mmCIF file of C-alpha atoms in Angstrom:
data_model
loop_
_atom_site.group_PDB
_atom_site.id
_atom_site.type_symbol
_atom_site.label_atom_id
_atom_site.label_comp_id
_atom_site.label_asym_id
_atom_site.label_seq_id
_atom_site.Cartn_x
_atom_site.Cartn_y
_atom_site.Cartn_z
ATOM 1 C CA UNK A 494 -2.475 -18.258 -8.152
ATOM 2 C CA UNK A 495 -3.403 -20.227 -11.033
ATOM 3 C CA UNK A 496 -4.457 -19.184 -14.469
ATOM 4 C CA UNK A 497 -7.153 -20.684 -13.723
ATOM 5 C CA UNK A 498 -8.020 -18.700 -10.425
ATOM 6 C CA UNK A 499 -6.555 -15.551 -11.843
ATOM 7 C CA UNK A 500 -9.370 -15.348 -14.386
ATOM 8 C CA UNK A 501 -11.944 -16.685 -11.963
ATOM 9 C CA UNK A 502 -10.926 -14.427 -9.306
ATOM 10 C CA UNK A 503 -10.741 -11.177 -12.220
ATOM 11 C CA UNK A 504 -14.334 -12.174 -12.833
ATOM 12 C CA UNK A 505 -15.506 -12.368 -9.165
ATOM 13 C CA UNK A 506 -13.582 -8.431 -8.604
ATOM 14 C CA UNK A 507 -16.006 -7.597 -11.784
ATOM 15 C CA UNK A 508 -19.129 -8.577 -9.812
ATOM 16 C CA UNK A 509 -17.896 -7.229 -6.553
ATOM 17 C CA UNK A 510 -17.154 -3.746 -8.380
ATOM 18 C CA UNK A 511 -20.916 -3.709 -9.637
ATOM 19 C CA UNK A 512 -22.203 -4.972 -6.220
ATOM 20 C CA UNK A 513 -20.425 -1.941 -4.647
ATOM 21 C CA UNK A 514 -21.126 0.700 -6.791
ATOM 22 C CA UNK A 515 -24.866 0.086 -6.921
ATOM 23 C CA UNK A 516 -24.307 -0.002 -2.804
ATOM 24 C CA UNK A 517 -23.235 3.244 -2.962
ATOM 25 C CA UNK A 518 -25.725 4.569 -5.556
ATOM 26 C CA UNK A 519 -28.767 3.411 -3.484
ATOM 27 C CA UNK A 520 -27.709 3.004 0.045
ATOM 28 C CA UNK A 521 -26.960 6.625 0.486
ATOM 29 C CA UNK A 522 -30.369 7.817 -1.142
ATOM 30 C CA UNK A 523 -33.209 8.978 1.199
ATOM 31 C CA UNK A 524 -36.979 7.235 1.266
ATOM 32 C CA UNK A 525 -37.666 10.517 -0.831
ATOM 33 C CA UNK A 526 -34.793 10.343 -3.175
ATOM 34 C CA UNK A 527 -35.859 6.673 -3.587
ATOM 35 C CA UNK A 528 -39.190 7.654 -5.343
ATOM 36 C CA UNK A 529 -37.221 9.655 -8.039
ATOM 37 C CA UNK A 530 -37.498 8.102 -11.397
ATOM 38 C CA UNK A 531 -34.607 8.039 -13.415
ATOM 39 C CA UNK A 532 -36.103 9.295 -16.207
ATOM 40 C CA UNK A 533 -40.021 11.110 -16.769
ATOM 41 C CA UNK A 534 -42.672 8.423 -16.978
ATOM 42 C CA UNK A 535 -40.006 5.503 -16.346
ATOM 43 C CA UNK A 536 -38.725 3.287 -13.766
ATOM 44 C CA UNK A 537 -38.045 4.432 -10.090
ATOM 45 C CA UNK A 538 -34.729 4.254 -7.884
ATOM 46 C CA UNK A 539 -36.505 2.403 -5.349
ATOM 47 C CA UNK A 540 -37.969 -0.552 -8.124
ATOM 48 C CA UNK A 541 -34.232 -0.796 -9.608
ATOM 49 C CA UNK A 542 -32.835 -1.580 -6.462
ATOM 50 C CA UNK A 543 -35.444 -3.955 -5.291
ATOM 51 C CA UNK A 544 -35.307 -5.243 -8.860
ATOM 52 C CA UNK A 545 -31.524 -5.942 -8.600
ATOM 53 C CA UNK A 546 -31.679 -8.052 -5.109
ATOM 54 C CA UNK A 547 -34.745 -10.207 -6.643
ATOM 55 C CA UNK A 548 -32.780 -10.767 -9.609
ATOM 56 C CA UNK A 549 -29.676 -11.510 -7.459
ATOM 57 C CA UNK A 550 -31.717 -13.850 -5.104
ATOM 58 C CA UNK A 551 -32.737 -16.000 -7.851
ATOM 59 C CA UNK A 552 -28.925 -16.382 -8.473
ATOM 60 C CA UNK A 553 -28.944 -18.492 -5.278
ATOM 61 C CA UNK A 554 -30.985 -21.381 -6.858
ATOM 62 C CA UNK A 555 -29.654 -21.087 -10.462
ATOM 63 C CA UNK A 556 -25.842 -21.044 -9.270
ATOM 64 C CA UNK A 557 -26.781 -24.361 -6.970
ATOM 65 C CA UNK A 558 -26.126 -22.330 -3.720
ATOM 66 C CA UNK A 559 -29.304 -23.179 -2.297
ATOM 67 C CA UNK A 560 -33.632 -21.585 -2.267
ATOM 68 C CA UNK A 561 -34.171 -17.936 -2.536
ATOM 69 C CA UNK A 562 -34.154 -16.202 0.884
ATOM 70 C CA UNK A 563 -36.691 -13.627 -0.185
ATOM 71 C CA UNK A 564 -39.154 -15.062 -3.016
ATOM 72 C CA UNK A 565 -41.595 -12.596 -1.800
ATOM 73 C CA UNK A 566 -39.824 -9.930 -4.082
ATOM 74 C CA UNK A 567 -40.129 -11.817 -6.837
ATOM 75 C CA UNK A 568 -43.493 -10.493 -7.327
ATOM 76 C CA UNK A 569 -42.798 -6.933 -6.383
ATOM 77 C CA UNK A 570 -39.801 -6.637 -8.267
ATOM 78 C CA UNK A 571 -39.518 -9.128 -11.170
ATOM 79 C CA UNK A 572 -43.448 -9.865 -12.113
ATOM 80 C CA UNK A 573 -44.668 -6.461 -11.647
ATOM 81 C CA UNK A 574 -43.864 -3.497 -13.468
ATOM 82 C CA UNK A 575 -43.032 -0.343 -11.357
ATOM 83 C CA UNK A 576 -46.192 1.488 -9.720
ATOM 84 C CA UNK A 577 -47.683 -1.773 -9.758
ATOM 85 C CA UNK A 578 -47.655 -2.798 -6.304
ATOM 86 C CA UNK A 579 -48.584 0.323 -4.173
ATOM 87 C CA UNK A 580 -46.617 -0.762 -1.005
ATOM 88 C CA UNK A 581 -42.638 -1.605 -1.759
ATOM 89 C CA UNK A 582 -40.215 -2.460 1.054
ATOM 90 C CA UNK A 583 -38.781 0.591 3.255
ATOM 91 C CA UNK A 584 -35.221 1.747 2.205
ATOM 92 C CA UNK A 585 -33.863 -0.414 5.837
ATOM 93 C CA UNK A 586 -35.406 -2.870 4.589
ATOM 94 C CA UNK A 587 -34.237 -2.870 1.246
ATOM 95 C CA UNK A 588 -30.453 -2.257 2.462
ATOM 96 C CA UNK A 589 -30.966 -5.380 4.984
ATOM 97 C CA UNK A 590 -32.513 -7.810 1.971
ATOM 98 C CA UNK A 591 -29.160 -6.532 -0.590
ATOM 99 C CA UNK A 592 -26.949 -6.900 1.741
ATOM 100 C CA UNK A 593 -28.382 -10.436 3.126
ATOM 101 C CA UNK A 594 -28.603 -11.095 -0.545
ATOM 102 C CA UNK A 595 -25.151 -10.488 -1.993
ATOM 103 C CA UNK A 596 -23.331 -11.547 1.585
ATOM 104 C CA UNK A 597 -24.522 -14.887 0.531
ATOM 105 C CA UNK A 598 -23.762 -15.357 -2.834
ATOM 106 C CA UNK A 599 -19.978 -14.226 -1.812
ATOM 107 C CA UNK A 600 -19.929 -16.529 0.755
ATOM 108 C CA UNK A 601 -20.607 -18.826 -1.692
ATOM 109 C CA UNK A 602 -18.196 -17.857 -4.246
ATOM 110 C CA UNK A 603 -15.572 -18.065 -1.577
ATOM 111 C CA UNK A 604 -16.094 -22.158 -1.335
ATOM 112 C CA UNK A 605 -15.885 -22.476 -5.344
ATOM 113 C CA UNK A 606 -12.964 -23.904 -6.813
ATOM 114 C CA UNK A 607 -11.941 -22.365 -10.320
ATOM 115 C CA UNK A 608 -13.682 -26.046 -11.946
ATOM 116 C CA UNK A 609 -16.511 -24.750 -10.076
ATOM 117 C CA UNK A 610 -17.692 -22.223 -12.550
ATOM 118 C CA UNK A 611 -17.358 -24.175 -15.570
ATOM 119 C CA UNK A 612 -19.606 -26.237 -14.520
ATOM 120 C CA UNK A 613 -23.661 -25.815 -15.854
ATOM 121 C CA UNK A 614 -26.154 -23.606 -13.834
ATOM 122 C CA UNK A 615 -28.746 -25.540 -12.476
ATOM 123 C CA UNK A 616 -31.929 -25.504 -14.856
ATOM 124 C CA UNK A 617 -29.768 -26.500 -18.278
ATOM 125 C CA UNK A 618 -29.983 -30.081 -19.220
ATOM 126 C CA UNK A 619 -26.707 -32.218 -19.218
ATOM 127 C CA UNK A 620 -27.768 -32.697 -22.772
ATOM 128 C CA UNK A 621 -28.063 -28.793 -23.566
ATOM 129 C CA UNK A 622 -24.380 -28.417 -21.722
ATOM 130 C CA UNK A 623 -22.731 -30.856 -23.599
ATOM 131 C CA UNK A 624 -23.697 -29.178 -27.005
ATOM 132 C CA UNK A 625 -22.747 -25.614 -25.338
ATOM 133 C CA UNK A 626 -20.148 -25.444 -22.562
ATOM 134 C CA UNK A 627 -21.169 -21.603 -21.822
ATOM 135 C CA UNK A 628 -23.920 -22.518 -20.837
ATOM 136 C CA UNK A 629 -21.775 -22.704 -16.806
ATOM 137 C CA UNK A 630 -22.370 -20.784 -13.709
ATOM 138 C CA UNK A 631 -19.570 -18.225 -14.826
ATOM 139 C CA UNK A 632 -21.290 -17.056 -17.741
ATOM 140 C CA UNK A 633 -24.261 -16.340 -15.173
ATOM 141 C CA UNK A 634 -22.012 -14.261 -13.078
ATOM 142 C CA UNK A 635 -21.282 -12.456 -15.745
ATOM 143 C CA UNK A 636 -24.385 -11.418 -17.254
ATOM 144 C CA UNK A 637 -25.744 -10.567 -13.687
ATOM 145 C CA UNK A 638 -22.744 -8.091 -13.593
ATOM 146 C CA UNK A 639 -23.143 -6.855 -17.010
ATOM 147 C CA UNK A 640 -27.277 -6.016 -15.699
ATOM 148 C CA UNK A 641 -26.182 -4.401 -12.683
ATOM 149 C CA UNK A 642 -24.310 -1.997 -14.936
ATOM 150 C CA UNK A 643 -27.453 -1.728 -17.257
ATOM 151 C CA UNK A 644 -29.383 0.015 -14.380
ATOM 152 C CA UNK A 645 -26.176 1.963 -12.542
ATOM 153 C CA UNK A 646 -26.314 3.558 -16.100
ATOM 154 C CA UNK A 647 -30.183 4.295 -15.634
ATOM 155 C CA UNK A 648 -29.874 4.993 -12.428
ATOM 156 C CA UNK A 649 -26.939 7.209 -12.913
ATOM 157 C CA UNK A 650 -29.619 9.648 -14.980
ATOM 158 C CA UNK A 651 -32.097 10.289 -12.227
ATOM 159 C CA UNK A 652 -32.660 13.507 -10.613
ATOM 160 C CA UNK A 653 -30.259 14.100 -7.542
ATOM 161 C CA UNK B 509 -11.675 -27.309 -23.842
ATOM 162 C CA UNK B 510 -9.638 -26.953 -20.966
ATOM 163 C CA UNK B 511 -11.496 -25.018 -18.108
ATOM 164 C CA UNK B 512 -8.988 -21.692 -18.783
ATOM 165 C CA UNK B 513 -10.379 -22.161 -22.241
ATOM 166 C CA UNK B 514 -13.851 -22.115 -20.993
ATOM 167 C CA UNK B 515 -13.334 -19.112 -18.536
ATOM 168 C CA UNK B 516 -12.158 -17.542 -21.301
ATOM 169 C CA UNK B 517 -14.752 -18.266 -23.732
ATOM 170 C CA UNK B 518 -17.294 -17.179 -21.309
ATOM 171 C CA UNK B 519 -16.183 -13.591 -21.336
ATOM 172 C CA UNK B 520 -15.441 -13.179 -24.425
ATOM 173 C CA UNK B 521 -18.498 -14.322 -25.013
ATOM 174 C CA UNK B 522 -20.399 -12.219 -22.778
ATOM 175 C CA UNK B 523 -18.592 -9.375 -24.557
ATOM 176 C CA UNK B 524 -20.152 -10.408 -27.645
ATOM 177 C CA UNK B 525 -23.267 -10.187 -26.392
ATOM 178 C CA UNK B 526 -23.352 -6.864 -25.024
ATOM 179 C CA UNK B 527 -21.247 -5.781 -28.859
ATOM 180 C CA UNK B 528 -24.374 -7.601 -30.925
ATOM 181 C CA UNK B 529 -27.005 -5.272 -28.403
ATOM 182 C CA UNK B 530 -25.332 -1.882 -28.872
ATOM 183 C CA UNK B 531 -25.004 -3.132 -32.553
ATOM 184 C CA UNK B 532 -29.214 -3.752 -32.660
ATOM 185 C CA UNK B 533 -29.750 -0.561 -30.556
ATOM 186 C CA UNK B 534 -27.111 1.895 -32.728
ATOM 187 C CA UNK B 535 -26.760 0.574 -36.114
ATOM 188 C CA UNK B 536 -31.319 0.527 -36.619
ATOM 189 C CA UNK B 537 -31.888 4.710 -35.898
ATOM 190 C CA UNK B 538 -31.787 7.100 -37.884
ATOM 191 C CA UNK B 539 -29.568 10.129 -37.954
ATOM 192 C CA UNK B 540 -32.848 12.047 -36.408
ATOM 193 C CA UNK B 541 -33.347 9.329 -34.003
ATOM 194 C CA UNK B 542 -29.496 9.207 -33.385
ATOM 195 C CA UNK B 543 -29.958 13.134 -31.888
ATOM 196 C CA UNK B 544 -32.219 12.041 -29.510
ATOM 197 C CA UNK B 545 -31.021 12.215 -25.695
ATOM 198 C CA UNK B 546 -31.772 9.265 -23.931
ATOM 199 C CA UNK B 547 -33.313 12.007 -21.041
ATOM 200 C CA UNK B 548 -33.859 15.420 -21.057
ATOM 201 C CA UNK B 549 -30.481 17.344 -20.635
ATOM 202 C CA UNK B 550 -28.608 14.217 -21.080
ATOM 203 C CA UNK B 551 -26.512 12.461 -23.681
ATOM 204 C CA UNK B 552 -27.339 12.009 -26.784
ATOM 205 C CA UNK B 553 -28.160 8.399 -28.419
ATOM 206 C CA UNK B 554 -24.866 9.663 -31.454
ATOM 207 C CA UNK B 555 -22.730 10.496 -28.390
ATOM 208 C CA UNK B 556 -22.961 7.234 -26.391
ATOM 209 C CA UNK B 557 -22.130 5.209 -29.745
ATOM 210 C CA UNK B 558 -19.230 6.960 -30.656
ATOM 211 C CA UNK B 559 -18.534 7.421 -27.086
ATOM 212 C CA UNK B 560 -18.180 3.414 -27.031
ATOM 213 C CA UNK B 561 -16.108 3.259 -29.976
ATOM 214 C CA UNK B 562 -13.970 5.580 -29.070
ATOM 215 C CA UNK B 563 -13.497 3.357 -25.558
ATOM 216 C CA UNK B 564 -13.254 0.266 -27.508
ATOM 217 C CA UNK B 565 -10.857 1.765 -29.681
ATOM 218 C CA UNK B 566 -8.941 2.667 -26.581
ATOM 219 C CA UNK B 567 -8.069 -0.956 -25.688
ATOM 220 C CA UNK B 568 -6.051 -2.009 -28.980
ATOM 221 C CA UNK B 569 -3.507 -0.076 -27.163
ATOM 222 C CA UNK B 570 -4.014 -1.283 -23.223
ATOM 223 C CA UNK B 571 -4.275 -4.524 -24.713
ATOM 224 C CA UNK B 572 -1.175 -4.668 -26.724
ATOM 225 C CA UNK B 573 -2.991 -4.976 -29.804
ATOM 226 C CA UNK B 574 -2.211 -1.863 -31.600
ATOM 227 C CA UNK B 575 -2.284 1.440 -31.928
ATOM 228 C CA UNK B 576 -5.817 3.455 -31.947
ATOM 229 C CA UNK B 577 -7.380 3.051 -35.624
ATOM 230 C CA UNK B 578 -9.372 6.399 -34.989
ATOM 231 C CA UNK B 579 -7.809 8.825 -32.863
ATOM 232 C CA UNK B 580 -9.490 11.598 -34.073
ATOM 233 C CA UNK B 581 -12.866 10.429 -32.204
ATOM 234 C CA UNK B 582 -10.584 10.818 -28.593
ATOM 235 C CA UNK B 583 -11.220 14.608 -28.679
ATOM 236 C CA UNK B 584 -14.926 14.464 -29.772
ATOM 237 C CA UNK B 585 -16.402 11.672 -28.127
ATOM 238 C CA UNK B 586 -14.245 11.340 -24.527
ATOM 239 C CA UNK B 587 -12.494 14.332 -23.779
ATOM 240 C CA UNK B 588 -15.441 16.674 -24.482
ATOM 241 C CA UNK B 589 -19.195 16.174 -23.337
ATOM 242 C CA UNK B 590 -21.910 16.086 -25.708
ATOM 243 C CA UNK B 591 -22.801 19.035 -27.514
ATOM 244 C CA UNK B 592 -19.625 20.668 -27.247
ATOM 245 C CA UNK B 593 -18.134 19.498 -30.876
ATOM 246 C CA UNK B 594 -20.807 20.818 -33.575
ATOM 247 C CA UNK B 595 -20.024 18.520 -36.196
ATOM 248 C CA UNK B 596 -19.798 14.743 -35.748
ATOM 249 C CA UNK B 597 -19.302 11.474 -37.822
ATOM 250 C CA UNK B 598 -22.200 10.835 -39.359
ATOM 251 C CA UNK B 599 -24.324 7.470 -38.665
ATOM 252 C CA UNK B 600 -22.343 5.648 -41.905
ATOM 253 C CA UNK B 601 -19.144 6.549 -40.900
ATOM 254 C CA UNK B 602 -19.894 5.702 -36.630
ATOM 255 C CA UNK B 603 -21.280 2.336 -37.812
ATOM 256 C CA UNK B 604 -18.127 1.685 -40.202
ATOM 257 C CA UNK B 605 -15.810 2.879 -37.264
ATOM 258 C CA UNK B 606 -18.168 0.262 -35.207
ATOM 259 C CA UNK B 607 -17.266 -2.148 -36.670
ATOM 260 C CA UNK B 608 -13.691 -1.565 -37.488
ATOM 261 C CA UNK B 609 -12.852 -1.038 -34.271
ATOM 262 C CA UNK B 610 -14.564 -4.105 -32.357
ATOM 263 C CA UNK B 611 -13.403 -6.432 -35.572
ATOM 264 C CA UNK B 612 -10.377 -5.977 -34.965
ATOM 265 C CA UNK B 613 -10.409 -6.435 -31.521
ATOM 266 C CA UNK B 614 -12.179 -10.037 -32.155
ATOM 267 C CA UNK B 615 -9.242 -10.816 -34.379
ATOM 268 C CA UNK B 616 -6.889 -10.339 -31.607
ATOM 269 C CA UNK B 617 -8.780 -12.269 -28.903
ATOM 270 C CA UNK B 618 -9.308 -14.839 -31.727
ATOM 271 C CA UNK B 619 -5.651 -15.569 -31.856
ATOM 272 C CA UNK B 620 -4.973 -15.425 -27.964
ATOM 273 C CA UNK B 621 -4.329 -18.351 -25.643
ATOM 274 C CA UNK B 622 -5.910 -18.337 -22.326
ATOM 275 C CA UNK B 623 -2.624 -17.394 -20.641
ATOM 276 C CA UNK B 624 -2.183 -14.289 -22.837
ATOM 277 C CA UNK B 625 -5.873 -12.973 -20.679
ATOM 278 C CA UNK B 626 -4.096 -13.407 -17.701
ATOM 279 C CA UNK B 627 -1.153 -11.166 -18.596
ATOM 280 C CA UNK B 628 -1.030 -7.769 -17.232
ATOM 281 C CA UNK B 629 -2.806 -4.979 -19.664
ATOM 282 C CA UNK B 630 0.217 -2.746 -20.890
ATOM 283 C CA UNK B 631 0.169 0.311 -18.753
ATOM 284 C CA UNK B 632 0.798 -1.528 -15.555
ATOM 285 C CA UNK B 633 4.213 -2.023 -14.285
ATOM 286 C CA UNK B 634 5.709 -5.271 -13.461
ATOM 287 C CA UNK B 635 5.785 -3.862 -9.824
ATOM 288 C CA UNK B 636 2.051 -3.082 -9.942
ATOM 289 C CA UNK B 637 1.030 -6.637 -11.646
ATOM 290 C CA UNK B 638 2.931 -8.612 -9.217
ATOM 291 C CA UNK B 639 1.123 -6.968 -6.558
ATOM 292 C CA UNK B 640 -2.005 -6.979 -7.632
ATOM 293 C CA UNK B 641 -2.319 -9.736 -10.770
ATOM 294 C CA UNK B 642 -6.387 -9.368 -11.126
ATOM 295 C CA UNK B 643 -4.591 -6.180 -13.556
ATOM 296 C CA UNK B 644 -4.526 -8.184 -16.646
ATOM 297 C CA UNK B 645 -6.136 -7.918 -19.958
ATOM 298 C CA UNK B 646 -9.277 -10.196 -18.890
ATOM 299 C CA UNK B 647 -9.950 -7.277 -16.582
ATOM 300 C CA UNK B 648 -10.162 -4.763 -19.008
ATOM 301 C CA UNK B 649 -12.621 -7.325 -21.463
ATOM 302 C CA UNK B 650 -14.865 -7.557 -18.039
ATOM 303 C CA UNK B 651 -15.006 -3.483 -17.184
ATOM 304 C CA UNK B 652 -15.118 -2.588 -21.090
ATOM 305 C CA UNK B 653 -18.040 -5.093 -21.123
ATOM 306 C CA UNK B 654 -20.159 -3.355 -18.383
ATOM 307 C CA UNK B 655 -19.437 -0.245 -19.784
ATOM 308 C CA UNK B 656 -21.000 -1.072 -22.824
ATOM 309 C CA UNK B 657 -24.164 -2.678 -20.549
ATOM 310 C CA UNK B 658 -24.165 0.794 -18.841
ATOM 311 C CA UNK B 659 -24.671 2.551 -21.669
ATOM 312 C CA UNK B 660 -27.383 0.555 -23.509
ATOM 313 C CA UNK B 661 -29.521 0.676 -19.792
ATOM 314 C CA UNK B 662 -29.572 4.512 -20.565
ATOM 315 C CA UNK B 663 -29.902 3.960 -24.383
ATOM 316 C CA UNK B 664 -33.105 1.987 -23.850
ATOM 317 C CA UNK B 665 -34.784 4.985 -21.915
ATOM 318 C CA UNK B 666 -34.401 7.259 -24.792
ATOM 319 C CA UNK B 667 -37.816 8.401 -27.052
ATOM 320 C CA UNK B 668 -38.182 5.551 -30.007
#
């Protein structure tokens, strides 16, 4: 392995650590538990978790790994607050999209070379990229881990 | 920059990011507001920040960077819960530890090639790294930073 893939492949266990802990936080919960808020008057299990898959669906397009596969969460889950859309996805359901979701964007990650991830997400300008070199698909990994944490910690709070 | 370089520069800068957020969220309450739980029954908002520094503080050593600056904060803000030591730092003191603590540790990555992320963090064996070489000291940058996301998440449900 090269130091190049070591760090690459440190930062794709990172992900895959997040990935699997919020599996386990909101797979296991019942359509009941899933209604629980993790805190009075704030957001609910069930909009977290829908939240996270729209969030990592859009990763698709931005990483260059091809269209959403479910842009029809976008509005449940991204545009709309929680309690804004009365009728939200069934827990199956919800466990089918994440795990449709993720599957993909590891299957992608699996075909990338270490050069791979340095090189710009898709919506930043060559221009932009030249002036900041961060501005790469890794750094995008890593702030989509870092907001999967952000809610385990929320959703670490609610009521069992 | 070399693409280790970049990899490299990525997470530390994705670190940075998650440091500056704590910084905005910690360093602008009040001592009042720092008593606060972020939910009923949970942690306090003074807990989780010296809880971080205390973690942070934590790495000089797995790192090879040091010894702890502030060992003292080990007993109150890791080994016991909240509310079990009745007197802590106050909010001057936690924000000079703060910053202390995660200025030094941007001095050491400062001075660091991108082959010294890639070595194993100090309390693995040689056995242990060879087997599994994702044990390094970029792995402990990546975890530390989601801890520090998982934390604000449950910060920014607390009363204002």
């Amino acid at each position: 392995m090269t130091p190049e893939q070591n760090l690459v492949a440190s930062a794709v266990n990172a992900w895959n650590v997040n990935v699997e802990r919020a599996d386990k936080l909101f797979s296991g919960l019942s359509e009941a538990q899933l209604l629980n808020e993790v805190a009075p008057g704030k957001n609910r299990l069930i909009y977290l978790w829908g939240h996270l898959i729209a969030v990592h669906d859009a990763m698709r397009p931005l990483l260059g790994l091809g269209q959403k596969l479910h842009p029809e969460l976008e509005a449940v889950f991204l545009t709309e607050p929680d309690k804004a859309v009365p009728q939200l996805p069934s827990s199956a359901q919800l466990k089918h999209h994440w795990d449709e979701v993720n599957g993909s964007l590891q299957a992608g990650f699996g075909n990338w070379a270490a050069s791979d991830w340095t090189q710009k997400h898709t919506p930043v300008s060559e221009e932009d990229f030249a002036t900041n070199p961060l501005r790469n698909r890794l750094s995008i990994l890593l702030s989509r881990t870092s907001h999967i944490a952000y809610h385990l910690g929320q959703g670490a709070l609610a009521p069992k």
